[in-house]
PDB file of C-alpha atoms and ligand atoms in Angstrom:
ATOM      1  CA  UNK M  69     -22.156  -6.190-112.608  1.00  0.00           C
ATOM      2  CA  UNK M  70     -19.709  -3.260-113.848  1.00  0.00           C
ATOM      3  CA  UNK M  71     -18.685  -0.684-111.829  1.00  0.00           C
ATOM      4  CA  UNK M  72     -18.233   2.185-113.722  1.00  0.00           C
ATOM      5  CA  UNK M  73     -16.683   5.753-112.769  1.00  0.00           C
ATOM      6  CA  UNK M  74     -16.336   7.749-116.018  1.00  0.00           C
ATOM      7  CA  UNK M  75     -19.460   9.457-118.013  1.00  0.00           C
ATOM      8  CA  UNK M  76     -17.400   8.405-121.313  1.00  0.00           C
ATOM      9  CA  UNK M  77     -18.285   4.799-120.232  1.00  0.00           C
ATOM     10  CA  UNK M  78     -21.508   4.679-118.782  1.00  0.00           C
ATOM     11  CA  UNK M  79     -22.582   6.563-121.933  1.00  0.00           C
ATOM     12  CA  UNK M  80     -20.878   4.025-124.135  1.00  0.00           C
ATOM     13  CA  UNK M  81     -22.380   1.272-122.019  1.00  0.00           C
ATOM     14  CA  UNK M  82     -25.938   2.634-123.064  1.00  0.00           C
ATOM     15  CA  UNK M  83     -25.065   3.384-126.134  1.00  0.00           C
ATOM     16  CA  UNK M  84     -24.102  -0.214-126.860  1.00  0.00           C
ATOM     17  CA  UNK M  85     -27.199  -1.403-125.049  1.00  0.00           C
ATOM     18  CA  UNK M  86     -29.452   0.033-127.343  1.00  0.00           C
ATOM     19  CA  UNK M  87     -27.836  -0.082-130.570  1.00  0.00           C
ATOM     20  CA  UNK M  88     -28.302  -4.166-129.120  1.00  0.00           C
ATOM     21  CA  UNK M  89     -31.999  -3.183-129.105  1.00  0.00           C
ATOM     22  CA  UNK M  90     -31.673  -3.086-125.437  1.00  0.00           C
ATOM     23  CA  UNK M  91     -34.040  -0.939-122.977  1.00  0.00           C
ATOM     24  CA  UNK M  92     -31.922   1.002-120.619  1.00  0.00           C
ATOM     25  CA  UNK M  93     -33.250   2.165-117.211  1.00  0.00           C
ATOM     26  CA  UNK M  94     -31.332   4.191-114.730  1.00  0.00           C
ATOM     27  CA  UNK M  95     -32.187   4.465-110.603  1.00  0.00           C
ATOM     28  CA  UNK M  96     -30.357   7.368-109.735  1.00  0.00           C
ATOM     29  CA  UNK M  97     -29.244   7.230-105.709  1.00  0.00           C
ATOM     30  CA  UNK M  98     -26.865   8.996-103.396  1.00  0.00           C
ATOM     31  CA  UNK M  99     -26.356   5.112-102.065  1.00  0.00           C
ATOM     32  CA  UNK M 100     -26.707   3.658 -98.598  1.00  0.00           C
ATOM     33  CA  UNK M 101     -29.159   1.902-100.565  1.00  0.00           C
ATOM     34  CA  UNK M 102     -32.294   0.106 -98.615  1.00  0.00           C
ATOM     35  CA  UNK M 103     -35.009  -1.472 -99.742  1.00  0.00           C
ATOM     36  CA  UNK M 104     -36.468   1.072-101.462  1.00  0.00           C
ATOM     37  CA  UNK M 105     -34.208   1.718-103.577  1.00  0.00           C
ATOM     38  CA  UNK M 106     -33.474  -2.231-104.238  1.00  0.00           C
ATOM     39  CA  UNK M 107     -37.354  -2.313-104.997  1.00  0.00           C
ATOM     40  CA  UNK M 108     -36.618   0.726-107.540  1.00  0.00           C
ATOM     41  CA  UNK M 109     -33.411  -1.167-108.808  1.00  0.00           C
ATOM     42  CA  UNK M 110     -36.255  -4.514-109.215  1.00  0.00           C
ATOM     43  CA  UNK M 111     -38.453  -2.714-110.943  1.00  0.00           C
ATOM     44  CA  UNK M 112     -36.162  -0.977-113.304  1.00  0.00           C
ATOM     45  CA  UNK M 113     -35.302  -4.741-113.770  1.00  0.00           C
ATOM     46  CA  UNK M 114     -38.501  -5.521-114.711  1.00  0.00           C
ATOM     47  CA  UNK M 115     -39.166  -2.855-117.188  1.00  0.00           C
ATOM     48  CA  UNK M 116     -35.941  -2.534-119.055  1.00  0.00           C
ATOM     49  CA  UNK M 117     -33.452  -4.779-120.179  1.00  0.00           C
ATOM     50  CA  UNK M 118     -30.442  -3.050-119.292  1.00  0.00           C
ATOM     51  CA  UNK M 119     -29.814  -0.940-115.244  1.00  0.00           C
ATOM     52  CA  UNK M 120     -27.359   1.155-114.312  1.00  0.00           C
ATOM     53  CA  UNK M 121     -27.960   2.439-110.587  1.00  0.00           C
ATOM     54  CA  UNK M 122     -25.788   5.594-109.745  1.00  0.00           C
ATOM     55  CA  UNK M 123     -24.069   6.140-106.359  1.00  0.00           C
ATOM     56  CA  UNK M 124     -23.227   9.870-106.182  1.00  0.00           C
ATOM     57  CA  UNK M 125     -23.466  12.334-103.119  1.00  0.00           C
ATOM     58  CA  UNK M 126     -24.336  14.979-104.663  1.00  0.00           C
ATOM     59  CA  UNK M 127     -22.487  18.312-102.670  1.00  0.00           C
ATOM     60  CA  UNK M 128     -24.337  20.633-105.145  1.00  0.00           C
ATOM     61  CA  UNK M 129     -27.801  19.429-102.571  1.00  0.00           C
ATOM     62  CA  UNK M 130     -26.222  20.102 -99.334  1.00  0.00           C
ATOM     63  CA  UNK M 131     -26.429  23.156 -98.035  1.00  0.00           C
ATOM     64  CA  UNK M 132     -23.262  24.398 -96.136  1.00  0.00           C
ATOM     65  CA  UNK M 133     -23.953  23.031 -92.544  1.00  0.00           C
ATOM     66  CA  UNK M 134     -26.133  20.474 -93.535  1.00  0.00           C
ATOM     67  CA  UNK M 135     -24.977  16.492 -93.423  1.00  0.00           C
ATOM     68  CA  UNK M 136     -22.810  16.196 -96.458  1.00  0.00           C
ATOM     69  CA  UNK M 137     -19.606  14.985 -95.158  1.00  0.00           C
ATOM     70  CA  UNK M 138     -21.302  12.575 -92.797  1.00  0.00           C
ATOM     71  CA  UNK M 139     -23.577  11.053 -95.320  1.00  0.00           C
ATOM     72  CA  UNK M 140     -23.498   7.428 -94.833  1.00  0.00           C
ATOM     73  CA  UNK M 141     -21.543   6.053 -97.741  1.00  0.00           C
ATOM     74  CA  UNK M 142     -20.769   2.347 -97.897  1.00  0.00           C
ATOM     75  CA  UNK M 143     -20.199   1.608-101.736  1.00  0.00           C
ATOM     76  CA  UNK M 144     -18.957  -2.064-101.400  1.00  0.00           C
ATOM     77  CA  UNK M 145     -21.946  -2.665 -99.424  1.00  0.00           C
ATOM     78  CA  UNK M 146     -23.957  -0.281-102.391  1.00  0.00           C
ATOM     79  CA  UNK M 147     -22.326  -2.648-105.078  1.00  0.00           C
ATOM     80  CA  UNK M 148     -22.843  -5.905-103.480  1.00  0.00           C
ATOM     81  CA  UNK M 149     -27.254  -4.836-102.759  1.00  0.00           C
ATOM     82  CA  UNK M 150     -27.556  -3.183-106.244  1.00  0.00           C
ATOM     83  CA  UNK M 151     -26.246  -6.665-108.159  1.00  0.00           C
ATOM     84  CA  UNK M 152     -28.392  -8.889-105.757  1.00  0.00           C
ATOM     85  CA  UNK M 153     -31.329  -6.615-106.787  1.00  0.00           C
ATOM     86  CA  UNK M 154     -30.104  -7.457-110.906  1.00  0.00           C
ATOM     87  CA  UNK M 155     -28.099  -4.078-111.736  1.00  0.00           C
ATOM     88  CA  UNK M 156     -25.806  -4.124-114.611  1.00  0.00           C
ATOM     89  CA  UNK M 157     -23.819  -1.203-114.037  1.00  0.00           C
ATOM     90  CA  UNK M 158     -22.757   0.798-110.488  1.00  0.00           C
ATOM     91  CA  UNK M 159     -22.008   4.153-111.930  1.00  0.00           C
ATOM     92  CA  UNK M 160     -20.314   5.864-109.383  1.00  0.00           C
ATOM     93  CA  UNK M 161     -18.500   9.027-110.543  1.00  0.00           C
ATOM     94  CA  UNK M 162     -15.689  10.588-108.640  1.00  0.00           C
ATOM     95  CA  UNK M 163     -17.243  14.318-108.062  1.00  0.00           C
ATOM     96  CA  UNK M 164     -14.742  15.974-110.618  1.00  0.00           C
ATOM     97  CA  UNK M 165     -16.307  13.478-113.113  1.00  0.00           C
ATOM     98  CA  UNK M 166     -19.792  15.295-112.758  1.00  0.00           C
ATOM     99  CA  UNK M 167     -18.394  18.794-111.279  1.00  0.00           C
ATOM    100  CA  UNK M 168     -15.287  19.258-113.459  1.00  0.00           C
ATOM    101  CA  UNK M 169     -15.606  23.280-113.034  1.00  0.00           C
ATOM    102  CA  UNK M 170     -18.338  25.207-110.602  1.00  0.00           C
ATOM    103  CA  UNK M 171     -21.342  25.153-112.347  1.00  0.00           C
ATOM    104  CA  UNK M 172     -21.870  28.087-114.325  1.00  0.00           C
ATOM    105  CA  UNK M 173     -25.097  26.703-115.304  1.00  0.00           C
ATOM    106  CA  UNK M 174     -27.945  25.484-113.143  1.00  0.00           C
ATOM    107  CA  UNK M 175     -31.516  24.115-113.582  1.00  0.00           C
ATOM    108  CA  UNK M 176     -34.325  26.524-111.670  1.00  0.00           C
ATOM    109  CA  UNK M 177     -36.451  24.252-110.008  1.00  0.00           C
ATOM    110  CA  UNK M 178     -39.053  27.493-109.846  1.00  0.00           C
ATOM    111  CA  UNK M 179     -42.039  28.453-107.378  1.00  0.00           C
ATOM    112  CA  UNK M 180     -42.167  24.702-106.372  1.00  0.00           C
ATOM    113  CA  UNK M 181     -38.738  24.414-105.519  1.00  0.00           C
ATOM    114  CA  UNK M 182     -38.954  27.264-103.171  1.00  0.00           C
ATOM    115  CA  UNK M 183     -41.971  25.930-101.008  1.00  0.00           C
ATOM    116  CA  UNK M 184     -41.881  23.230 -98.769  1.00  0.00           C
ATOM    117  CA  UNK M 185     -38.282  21.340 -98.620  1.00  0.00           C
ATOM    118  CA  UNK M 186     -37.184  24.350-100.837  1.00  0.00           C
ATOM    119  CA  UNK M 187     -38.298  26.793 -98.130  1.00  0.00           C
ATOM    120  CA  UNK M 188     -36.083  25.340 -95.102  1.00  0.00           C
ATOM    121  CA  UNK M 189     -33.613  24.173 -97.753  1.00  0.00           C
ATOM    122  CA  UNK M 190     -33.407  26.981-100.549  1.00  0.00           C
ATOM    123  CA  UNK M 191     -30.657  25.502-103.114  1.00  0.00           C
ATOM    124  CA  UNK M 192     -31.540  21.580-102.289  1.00  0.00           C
ATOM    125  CA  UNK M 193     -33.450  21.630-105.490  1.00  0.00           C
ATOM    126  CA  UNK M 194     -31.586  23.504-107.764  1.00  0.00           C
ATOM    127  CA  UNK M 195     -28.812  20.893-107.065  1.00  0.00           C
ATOM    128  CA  UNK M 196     -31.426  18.401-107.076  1.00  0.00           C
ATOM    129  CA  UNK M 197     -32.367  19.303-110.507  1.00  0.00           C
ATOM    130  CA  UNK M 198     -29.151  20.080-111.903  1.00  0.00           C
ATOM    131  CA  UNK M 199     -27.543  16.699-110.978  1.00  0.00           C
ATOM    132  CA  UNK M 200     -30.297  14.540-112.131  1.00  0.00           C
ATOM    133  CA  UNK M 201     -30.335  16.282-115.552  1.00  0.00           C
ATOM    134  CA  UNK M 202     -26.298  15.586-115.569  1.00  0.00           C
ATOM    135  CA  UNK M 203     -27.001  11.979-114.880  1.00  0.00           C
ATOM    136  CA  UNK M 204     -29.349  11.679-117.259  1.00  0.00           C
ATOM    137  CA  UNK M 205     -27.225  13.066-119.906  1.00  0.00           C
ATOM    138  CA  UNK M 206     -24.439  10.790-119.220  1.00  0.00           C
ATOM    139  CA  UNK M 207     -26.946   7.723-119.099  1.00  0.00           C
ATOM    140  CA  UNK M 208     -29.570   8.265-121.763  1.00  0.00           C
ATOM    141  CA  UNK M 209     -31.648   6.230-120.143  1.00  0.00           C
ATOM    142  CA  UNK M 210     -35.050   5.073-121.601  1.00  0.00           C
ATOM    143  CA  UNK M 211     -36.362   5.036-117.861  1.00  0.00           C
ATOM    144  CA  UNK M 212     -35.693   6.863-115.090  1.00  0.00           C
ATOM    145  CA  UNK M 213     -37.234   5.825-111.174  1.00  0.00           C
ATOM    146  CA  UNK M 214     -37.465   7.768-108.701  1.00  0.00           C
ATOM    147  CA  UNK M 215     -38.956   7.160-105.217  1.00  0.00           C
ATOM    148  CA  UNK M 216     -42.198   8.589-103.248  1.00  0.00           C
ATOM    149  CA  UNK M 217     -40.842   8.512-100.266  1.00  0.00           C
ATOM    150  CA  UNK M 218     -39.022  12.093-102.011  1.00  0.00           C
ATOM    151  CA  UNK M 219     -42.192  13.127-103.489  1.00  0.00           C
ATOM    152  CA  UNK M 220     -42.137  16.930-103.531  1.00  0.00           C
ATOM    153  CA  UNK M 221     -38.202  15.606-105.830  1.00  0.00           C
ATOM    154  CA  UNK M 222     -40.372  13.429-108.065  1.00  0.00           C
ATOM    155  CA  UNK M 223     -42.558  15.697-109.099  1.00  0.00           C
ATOM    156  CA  UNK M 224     -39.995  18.148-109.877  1.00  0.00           C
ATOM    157  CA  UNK M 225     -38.082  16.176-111.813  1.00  0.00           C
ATOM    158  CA  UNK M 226     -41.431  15.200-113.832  1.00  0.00           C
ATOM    159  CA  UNK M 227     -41.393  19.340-114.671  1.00  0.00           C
ATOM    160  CA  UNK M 228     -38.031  18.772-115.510  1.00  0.00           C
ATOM    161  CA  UNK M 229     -38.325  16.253-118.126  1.00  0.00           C
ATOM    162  CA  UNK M 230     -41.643  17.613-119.505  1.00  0.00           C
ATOM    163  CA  UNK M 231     -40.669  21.177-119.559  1.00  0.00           C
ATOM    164  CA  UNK M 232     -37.318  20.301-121.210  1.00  0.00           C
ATOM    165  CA  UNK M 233     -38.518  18.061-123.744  1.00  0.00           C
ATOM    166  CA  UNK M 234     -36.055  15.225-121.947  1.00  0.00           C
ATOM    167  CA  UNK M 235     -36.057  12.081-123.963  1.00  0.00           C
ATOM    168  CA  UNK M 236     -36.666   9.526-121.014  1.00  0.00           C
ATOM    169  CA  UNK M 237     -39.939   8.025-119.625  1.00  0.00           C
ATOM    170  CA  UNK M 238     -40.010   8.632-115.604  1.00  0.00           C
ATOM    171  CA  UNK M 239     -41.381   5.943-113.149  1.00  0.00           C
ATOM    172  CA  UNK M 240     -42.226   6.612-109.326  1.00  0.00           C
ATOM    173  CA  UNK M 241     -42.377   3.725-106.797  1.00  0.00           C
ATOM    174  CA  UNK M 242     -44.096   3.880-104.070  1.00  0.00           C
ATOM    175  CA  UNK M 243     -42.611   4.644-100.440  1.00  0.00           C
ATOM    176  CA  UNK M 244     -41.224   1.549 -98.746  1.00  0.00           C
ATOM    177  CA  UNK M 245     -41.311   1.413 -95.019  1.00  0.00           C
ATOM    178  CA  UNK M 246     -40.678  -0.374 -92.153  1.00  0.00           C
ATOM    179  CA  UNK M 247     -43.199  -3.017 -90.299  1.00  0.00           C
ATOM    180  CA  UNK M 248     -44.122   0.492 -87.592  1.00  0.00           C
ATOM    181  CA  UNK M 249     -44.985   2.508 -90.630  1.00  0.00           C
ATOM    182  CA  UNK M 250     -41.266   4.815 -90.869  1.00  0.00           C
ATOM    183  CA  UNK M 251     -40.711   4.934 -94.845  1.00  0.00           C
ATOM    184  CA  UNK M 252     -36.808   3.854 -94.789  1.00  0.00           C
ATOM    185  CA  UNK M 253     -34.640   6.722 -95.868  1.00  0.00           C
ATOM    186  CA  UNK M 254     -30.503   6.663 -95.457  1.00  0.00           C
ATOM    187  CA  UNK M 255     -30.932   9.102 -93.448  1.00  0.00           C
ATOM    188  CA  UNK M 256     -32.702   7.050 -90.800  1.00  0.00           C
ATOM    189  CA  UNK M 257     -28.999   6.145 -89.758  1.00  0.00           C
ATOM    190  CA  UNK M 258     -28.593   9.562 -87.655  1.00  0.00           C
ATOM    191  CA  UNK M 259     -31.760   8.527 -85.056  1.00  0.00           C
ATOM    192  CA  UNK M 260     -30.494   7.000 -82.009  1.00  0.00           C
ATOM    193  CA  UNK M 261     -32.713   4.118 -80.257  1.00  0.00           C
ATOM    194  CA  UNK M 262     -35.115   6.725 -78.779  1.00  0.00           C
ATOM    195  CA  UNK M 263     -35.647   8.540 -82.079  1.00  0.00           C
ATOM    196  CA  UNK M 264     -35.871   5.365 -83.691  1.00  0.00           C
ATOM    197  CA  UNK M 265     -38.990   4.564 -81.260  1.00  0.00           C
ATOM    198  CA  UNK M 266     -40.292   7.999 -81.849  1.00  0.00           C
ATOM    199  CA  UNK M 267     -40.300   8.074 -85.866  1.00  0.00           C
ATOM    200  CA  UNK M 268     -42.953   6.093 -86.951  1.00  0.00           C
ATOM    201  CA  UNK M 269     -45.194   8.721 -85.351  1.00  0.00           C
ATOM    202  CA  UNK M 270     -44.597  10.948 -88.655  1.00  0.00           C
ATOM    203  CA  UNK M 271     -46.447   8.590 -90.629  1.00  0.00           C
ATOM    204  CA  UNK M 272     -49.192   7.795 -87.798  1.00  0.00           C
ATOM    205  CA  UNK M 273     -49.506  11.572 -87.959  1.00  0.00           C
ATOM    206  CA  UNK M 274     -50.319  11.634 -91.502  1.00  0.00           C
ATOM    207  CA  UNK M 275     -52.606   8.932 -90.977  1.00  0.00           C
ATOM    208  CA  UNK M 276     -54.899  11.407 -89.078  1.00  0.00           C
ATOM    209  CA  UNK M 277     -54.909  13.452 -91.666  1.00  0.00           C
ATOM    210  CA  UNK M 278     -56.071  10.632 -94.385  1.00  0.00           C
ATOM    211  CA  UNK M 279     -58.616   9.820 -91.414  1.00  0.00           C
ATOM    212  CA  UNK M 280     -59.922  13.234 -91.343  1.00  0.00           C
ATOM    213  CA  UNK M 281     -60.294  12.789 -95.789  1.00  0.00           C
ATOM    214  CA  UNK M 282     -62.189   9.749 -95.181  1.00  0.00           C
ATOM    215  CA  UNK M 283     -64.579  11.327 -92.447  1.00  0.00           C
ATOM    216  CA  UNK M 284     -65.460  14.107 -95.074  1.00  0.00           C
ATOM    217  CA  UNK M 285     -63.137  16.589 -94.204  1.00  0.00           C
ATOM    218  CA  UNK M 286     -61.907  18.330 -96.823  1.00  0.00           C
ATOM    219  CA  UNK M 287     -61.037  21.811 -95.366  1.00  0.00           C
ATOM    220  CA  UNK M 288     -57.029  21.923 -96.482  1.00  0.00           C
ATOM    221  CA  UNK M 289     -56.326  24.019 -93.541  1.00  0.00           C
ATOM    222  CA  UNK M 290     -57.854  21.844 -91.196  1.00  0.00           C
ATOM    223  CA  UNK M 291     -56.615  18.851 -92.147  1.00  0.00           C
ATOM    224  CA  UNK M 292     -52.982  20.015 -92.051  1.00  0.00           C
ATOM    225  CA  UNK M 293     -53.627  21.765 -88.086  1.00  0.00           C
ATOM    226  CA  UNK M 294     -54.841  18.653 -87.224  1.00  0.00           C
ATOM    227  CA  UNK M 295     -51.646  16.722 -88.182  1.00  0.00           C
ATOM    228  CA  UNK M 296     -49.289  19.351 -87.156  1.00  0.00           C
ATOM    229  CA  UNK M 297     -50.913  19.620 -83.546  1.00  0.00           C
ATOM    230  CA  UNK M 298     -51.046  15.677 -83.312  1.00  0.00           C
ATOM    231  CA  UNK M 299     -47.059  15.945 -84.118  1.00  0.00           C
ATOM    232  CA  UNK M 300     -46.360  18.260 -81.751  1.00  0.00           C
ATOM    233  CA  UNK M 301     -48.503  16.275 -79.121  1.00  0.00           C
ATOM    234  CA  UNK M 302     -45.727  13.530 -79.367  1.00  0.00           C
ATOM    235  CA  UNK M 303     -43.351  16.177 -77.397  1.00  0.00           C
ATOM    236  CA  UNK M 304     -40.431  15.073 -79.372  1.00  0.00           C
ATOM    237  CA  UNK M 305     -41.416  15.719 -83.334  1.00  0.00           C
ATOM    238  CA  UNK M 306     -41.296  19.221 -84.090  1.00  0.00           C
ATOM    239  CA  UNK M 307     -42.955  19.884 -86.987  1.00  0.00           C
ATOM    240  CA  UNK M 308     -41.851  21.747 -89.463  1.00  0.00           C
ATOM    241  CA  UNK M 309     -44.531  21.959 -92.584  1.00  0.00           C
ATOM    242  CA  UNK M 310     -47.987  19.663 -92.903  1.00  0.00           C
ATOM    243  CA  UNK M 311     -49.539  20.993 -96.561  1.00  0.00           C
ATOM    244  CA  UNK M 312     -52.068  19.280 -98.821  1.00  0.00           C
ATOM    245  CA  UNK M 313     -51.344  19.856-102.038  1.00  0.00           C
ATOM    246  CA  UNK M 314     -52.089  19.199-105.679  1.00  0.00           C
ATOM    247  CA  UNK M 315     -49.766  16.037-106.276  1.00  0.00           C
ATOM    248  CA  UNK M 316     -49.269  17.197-110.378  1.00  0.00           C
ATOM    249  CA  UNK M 317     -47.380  20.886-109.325  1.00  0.00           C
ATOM    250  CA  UNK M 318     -47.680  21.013-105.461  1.00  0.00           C
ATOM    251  CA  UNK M 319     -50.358  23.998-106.052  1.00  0.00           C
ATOM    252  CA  UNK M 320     -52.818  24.641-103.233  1.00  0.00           C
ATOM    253  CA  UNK M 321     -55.625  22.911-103.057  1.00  0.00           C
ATOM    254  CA  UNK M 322     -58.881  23.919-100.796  1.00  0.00           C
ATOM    255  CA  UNK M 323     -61.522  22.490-100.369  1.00  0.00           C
ATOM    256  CA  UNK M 324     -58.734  19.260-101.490  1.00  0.00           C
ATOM    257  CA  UNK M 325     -60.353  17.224-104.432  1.00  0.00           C
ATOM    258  CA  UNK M 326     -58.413  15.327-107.102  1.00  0.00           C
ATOM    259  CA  UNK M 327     -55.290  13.864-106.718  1.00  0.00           C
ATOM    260  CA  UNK M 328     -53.305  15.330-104.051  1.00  0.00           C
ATOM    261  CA  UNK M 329     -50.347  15.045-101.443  1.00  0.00           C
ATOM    262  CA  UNK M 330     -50.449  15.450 -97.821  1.00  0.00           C
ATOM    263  CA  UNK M 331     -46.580  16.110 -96.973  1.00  0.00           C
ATOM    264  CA  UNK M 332     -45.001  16.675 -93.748  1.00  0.00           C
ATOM    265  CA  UNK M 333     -41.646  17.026 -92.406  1.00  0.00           C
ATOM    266  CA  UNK M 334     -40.986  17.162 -88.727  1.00  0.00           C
ATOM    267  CA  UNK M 335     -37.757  17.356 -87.075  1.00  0.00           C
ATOM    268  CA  UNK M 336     -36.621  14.515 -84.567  1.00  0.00           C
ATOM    269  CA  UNK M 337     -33.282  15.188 -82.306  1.00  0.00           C
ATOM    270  CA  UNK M 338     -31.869  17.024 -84.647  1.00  0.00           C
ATOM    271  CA  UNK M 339     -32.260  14.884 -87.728  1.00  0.00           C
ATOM    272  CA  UNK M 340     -34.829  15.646 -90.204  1.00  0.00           C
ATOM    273  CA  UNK M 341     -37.483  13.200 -91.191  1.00  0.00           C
ATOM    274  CA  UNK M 342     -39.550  13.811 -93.839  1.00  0.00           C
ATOM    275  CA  UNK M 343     -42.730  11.840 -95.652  1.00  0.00           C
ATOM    276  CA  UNK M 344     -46.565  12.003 -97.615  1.00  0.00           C
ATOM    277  CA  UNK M 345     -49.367  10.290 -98.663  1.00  0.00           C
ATOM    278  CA  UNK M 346     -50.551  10.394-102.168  1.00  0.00           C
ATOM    279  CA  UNK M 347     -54.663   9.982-102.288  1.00  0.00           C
ATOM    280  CA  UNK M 348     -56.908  10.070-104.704  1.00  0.00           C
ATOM    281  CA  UNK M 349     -59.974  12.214-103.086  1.00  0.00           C
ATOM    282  CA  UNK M 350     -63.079  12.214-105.468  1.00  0.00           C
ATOM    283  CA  UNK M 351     -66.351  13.108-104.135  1.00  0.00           C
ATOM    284  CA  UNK M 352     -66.535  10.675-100.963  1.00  0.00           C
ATOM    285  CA  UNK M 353     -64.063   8.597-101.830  1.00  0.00           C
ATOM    286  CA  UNK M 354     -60.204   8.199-100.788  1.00  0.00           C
ATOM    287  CA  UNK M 355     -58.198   5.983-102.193  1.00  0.00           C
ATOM    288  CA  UNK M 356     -54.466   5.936-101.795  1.00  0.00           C
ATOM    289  CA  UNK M 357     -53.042   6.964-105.100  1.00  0.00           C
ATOM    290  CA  UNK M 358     -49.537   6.772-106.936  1.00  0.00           C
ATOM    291  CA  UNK M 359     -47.469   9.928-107.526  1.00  0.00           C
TER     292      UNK M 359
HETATM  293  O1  LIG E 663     -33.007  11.157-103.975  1.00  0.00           O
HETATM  294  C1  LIG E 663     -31.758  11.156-104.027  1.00  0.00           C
HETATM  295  O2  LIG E 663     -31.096  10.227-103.554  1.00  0.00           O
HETATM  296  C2  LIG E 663     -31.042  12.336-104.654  1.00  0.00           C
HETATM  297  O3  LIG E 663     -31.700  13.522-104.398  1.00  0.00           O
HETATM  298  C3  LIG E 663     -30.799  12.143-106.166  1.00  0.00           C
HETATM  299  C4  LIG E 663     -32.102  12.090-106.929  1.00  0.00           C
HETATM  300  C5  LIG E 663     -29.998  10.879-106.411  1.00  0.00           C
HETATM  301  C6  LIG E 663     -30.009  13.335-106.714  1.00  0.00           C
HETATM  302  O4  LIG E 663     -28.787  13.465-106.071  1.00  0.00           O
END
């Protein structure tokens, strides 16, 4: 596997891939990569015939305050995972390589970026957005994967690429999580051992919610009280949003039908945890769903 720093040569890379007739797929990642991105990495794999994974902490996301310059970084260990899971290339651009000037330009996530993540985190997704498009311009990838576990991000990008006519076919895999039910995130690092016993109870919340779907709930309102008070009940989750939402543009949805995402993010001593469920809800039935 290459490890690549320059857009000039991960470009040339693809380039050369596909004038081979080669498929290329791309798993953009900030790295401190964990399972799920090594399933995203395996499924790229799978699907294309040439993978470039990207390590790049992306400052434009980070609010000032928030945990950029303690990010976990580890890029030998990055390197060493992403050519077990059958990368190619390990683009990992210096930040002057992607920021060479302030941006003058950015990409406007709109009303969906500003709900949500976006409302406790106003310019995550304009950073978000903006980086992913870079990336995708210096890869010119065939596929792109992207990660449930960041769903409110996946369906973003989605907008992205259909509203700007981007040339690349998007794949989401679903959230990967521990045996206790925490979906792994790198940011799972920052819990000490009682927070560590404590998160899983993000995702049991949730599954009160789905439980309260399958019992014929489908009151929107309801269904998100009842998560957010059995959250708070753990005394040490403090919940932040619960929402059930339309899973194609985050729109409300009440009473919920279709296909739809019941998000939460809570915060935990300090560090904030963050994860959904993606169900399909059509007349009686529920049936977990991808995104
Ligand atoms: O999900 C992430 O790791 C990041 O938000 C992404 C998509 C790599 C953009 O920096």
């Amino acid at each position: 596997m290459r490890t690549i720093e320059r857009v000039a040569d991960v470009r040339a890379f693809s380039r050369a891939a596909r004038r081979a007739g080669r498929t290329v797929g791309l798993v953009p990642t900030m790295g401190a990569l964990h399972a799920g991105h090594l399933a995203l990495i395996r499924a790229m794999v799978r699907r294309t015939d040439a993978v470039a994974v990207s390590v790049f902490v992306n400052p434009t996301q980070f609010a000032p305050g928030e945990d950029l310059d303690r990010y976990p970084r580890d890029l030998d260990a990055d390197r060493r995972l992403a050519e077990e899971a059958g990368a190619h290339v390990l683009f990992a651009p210096p930040v002057e390589e992607i920021y060479p000037v302030e941006p003058g330009v950015w990409v406007d996530p709109g009303e969906p970026g500003r709900i949500l993540e976006g409302a406790a985190r106003p310019t995550h997704f304009r950073g978000v957005l903006t980086v992913v498009t870079k990336l995708l311009n210096a890869v010119e990838p065939d596929w792109v994967a992207f990660g449930q576990k960041d769903a409110q991000q996946a369906v973003l990008v989605r907008r992205l690429i259909d509203d700007l006519l981007l040339p690349v076919r998007m794949w989401v895999g679903p959230t990967v999580r521990d045996p206790d039910g925490l979906a792994l995130s790198s940011r799972n690092a920052y819990l000490d051992a009682a927070g560590r016993r404590a998160a899983p109870e993000l995702y049991r919340s949730l599954l009160v919610g789905r439980q309260l779907l399958e019992a014929g709930e489908r009151r929107a309102g309801e269904i998100a009280a009842r998560v957010r008070a059995r959250l708070a009940a753990t005394g040490v989750l403090r919940p932040d949003y619960v929402a059930v939402v339309a899973a194609s543009d985050l729109s409300p949805v009440d009473p919920v039908a279709g296909r739809v995402l019941l998000l939460a993010a809570a915060v935990l001593g300090g560090v904030r945890l963050i994860d959904n469920l993606c169900l399909e809800v059509r007349g009686d039935r529920v049936a977990p769903s991808e995104l």
